[in-house]
Coordinates of C-alpha atoms and ligand atoms in Angstrom, one line a residue:
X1 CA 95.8 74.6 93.7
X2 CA 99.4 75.0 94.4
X3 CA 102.2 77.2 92.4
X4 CA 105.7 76.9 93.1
X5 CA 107.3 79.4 91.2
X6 CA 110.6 78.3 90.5
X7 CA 109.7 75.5 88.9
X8 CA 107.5 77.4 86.8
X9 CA 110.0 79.8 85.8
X10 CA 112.8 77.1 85.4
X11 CA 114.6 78.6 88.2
X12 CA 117.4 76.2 89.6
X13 CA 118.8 75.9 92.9
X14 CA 122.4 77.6 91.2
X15 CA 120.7 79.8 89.4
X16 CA 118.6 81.3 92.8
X17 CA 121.7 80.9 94.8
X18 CA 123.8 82.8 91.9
X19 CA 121.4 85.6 91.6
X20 CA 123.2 88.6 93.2
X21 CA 122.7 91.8 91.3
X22 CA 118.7 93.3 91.8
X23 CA 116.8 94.2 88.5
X24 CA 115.9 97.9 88.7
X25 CA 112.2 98.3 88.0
X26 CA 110.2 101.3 86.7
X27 CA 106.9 101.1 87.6
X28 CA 104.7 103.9 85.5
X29 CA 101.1 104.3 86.1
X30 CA 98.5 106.0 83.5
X31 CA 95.0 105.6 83.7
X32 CA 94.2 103.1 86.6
X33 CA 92.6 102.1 89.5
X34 CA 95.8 100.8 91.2
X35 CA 94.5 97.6 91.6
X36 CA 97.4 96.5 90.2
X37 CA 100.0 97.7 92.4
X38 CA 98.0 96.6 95.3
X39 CA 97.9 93.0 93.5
X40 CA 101.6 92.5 93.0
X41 CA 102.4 93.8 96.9
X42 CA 100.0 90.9 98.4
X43 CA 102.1 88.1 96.2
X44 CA 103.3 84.6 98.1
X45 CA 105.1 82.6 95.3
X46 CA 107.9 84.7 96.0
X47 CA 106.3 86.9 98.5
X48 CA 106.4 90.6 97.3
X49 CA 108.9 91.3 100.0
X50 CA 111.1 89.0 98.8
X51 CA 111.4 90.2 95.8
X52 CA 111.4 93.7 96.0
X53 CA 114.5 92.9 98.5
X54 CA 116.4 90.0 96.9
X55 CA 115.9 90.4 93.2
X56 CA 114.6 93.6 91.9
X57 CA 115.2 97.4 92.8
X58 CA 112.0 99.0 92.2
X59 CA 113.0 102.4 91.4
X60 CA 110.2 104.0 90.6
X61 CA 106.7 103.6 91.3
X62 CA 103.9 106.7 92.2
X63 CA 102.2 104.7 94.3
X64 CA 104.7 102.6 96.2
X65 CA 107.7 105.1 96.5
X66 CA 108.4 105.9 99.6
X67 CA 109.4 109.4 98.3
X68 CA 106.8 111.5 96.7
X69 CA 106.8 114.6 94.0
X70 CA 110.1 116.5 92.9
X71 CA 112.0 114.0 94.9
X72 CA 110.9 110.4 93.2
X73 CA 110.4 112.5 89.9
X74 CA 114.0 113.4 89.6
X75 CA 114.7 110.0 90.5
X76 CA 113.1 108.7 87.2
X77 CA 114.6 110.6 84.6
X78 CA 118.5 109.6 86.5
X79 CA 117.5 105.6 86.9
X80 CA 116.4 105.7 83.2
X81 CA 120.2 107.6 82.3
X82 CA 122.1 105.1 85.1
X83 CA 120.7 101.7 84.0
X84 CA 120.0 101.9 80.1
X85 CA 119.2 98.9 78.5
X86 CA 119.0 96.6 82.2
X87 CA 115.9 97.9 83.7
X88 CA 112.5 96.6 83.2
X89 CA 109.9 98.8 82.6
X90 CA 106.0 98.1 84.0
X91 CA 103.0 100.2 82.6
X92 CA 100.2 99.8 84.5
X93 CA 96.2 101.5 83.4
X94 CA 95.6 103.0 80.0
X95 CA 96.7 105.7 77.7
X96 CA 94.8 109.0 77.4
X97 CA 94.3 110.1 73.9
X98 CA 95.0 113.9 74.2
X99 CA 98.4 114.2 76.9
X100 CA 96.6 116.9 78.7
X101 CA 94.4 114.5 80.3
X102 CA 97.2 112.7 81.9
X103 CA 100.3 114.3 83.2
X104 CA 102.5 113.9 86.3
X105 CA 105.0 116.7 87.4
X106 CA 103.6 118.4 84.7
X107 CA 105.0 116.3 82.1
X108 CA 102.7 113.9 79.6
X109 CA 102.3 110.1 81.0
X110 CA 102.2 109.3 77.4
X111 CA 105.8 110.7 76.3
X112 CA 107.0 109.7 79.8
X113 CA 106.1 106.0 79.0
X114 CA 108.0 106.0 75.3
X115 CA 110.7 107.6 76.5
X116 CA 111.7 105.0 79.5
X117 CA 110.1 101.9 77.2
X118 CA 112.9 103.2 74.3
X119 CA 116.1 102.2 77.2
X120 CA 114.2 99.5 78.8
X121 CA 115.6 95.5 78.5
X122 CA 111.8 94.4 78.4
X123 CA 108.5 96.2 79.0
X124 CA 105.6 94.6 80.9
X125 CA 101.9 95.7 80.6
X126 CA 100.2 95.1 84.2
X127 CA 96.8 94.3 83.7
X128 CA 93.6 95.1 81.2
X129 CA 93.9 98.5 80.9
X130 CA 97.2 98.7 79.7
X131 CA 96.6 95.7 77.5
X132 CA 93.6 96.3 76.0
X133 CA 92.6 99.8 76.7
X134 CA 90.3 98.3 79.9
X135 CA 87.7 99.9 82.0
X136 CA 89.1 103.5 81.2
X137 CA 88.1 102.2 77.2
X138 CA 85.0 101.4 77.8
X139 CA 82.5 102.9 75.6
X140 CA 81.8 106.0 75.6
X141 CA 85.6 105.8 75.8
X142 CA 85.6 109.5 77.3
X143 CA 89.4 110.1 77.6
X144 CA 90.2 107.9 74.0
X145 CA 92.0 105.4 76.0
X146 CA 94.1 103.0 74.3
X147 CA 96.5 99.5 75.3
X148 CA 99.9 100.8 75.8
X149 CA 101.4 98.6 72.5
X150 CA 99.8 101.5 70.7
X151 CA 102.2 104.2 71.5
X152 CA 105.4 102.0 71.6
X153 CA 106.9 101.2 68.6
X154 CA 107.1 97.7 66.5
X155 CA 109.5 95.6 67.8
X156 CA 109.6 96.9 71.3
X157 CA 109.9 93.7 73.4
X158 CA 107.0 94.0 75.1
X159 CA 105.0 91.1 77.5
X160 CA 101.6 91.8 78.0
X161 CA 99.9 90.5 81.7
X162 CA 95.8 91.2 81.6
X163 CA 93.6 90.9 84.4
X164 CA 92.1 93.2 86.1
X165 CA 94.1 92.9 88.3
X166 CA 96.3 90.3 87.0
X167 CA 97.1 87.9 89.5
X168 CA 100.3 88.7 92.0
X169 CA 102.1 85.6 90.7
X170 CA 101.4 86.5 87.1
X171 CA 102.7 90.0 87.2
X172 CA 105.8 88.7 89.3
X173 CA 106.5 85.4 87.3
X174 CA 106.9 87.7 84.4
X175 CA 109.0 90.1 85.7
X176 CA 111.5 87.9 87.1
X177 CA 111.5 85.7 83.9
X178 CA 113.3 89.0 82.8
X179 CA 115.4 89.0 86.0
X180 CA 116.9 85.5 85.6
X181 CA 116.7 84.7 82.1
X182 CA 117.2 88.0 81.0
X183 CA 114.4 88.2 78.4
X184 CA 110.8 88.2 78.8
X185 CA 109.4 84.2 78.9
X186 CA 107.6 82.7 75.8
X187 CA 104.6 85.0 74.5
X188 CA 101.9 84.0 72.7
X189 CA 100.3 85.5 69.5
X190 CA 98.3 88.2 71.9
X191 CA 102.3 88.7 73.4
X192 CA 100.8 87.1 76.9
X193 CA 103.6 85.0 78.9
X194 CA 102.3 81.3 77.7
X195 CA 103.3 79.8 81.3
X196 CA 100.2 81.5 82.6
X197 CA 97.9 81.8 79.6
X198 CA 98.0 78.9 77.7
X199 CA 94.7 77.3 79.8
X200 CA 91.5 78.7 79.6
X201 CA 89.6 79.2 83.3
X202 CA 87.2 76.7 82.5
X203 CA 89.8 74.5 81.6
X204 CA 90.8 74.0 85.3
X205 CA 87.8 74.9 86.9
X206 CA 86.5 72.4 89.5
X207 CA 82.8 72.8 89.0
X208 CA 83.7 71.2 85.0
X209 CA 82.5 68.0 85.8
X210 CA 79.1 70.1 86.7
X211 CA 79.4 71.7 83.5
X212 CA 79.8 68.3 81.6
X213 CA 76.9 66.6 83.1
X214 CA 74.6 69.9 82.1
X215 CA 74.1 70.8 86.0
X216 CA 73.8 74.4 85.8
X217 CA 73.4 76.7 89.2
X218 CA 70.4 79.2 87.2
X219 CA 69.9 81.7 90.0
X220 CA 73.0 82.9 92.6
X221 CA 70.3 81.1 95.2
X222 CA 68.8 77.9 94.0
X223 CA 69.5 74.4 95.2
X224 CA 71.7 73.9 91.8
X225 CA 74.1 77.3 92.9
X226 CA 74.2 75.6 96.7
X227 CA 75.9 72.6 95.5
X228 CA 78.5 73.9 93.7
X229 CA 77.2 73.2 90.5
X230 CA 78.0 75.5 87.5
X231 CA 77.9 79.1 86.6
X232 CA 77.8 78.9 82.9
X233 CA 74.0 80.2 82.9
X234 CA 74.9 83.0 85.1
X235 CA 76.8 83.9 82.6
X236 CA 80.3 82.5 83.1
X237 CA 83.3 83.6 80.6
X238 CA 85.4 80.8 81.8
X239 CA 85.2 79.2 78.8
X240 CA 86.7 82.2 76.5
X241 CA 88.6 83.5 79.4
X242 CA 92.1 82.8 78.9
X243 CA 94.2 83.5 82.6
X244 CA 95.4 81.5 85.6
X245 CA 92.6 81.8 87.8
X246 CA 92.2 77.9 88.5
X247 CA 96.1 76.5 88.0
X248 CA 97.8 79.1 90.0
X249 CA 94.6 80.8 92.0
X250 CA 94.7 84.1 94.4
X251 CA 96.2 84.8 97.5
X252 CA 98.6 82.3 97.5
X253 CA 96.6 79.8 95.6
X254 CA 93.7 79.7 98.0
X255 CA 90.8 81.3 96.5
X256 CA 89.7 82.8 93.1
X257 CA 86.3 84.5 91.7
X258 CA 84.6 80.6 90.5
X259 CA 85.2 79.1 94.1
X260 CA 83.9 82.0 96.2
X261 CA 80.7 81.3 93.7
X262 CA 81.1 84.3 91.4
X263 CA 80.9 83.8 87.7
X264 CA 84.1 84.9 85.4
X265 CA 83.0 88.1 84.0
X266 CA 86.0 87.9 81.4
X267 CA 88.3 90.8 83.2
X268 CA 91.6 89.2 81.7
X269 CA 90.1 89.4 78.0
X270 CA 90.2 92.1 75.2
X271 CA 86.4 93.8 75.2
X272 CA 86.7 93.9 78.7
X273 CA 84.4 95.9 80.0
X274 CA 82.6 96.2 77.4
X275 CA 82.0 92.7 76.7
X276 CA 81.6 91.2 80.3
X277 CA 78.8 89.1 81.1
X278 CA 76.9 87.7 84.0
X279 CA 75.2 89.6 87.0
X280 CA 76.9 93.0 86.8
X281 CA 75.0 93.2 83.6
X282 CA 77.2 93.8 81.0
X283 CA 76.3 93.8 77.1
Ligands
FSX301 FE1 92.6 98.6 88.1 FE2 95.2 98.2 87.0 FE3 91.9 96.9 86.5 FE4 93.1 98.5 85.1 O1 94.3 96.8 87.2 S1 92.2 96.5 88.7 S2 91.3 99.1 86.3 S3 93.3 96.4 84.9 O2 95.0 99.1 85.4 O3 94.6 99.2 88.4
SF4_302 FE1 83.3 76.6 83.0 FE2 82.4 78.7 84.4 FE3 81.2 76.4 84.6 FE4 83.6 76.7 85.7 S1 81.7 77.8 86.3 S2 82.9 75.0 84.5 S3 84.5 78.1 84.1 S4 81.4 77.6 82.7
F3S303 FE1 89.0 87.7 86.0 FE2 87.6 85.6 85.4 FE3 89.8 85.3 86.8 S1 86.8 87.6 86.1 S2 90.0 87.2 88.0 S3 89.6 86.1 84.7 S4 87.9 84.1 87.0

């Protein structure tokens, strides 16, 4: 696997040479495990320092701020008056059905989110919670969780980037599609970023060829699993499973779930928990 991201993003050598004034970036977080965040900061194709120092300002963020309560707060509701209409806005984790359930500085997440997504130039969902509602709307569904796009209003130009957690280069890509383009990149009918959606894992996956001839790995120890072979009987999702797993892989194209010999268990997909499959047992 290898990415090159400005060739992916249509970046020329004028256009990267040109870019002079940062993106400011407000990066709210609601019901999450932060995987997220700690995705996007491990990211090669730019490298997350790169970014964060050549082409975006990330203003706000409640997990990678160096500041911390009043301080980074304050800071929020002044970026939001200072750049209206230029900054992107990133909503990462679900949204809790009754406000009290999630609140920061005493303030709802909920009316936090619609306020900043009202002034932003493009919003970006980061991952399967704030897509689809994810692990936080699994059933029972305790806290009434629901995808971000469900507070916002029609119209709002809104990417969505499920995974969870979507990959570095995903979450990135998208973001600075908005930085040099100044809109959000191609979505498709589920408003995900075609560049990085458009395949399906099992599209790309190297054991296909396995999974063509009917040689199936059945157990995570037999003979079949040892060479390689596929992990559609272990309960695979690659083949419904729509991300960029096997065309851009993780950590800097290196690795991903199939090749360290785990089955997809769908994490980029709506239903996800819910509907995951293969060892961890899901329905
Ligand atoms: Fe976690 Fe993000 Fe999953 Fe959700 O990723 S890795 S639970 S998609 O909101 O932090
Ligand atoms: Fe498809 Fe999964 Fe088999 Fe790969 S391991 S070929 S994604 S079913
Ligand atoms: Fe998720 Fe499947 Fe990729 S589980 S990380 S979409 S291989």
């Amino acid at each position: 696997m290898t990415y090159n991201w400005l060739e992916t993003l249509q970046v020329s050598e004028e256009k990267l040479k040109s870019n002079a004034k940062k993106t400011p970036v407000l990066y709210i977080a609601a019901q999450d495990c932060t995987g997220c965040a700690m995705s996007l900061i491990v990211s090669n194709e730019p490298s997350a320092s790169s970014t964060l120092l050549d082409f975006i300002s990330l203003e706000y963020s409640d997990l990678l701020s160096t500041s911390s309560g009043f301080q980074v707060e304050g800071n929020k509701e002044a970026i939001i008056e200072k750049y209206k209409g230029e900054y992107i806005l990133c909503v990462e984790g679900s949204i809790a059905g009754c406000d009290d359930f999630l609140r920061i500085a005493g303030k709802s997440v909920k009316d936090d989110i619609i306020h900043a997504a009202k002034h932003a130039k493009a919003v970006v969902a980061v991952g399967s919670c704030s897509s689809w509602g994810g692990i936080a709307a699994a059933a029972p569904n305790p806290t009434g969780a629901v995808p971000v796009t469900e507070i916002l209003p029609e119209g709002t130009p809104i990417a969505l980037v499920p995974g969870c957690p979507p990959i570095a280069e995903v979450i990135l890509g998208t973001i600075l599609h908005v930085h040099f383009h100044g809109e959000l990149p191609e979505l498709d009918k589920k408003l995900r970023p075609k560049m990085f959606y458009s395949t399906s894992v099992h599209n790309s996956c190297p054991r296909k060829p396995f999974f063509l001839t009917k040689q199936f790995a059945e157990t995570y120890n037999d003979e079949g699993f040892k060479n390689g072979w596929c992990l559609f009987k272990l309960g695979c999702k690659g083949p419904t499973t729509f991300n960029a797993c096997e065309t851009i892989g993780w950590n800097g194209s290196i690795c991903s779930p199939i090749g360290s010999g785990n089955a997809c268990i769908g994490c980029s997909e709506k239903g996800f928990w819910d509907h995951r499959n293969g060892l961890s047992g899901g329905k």
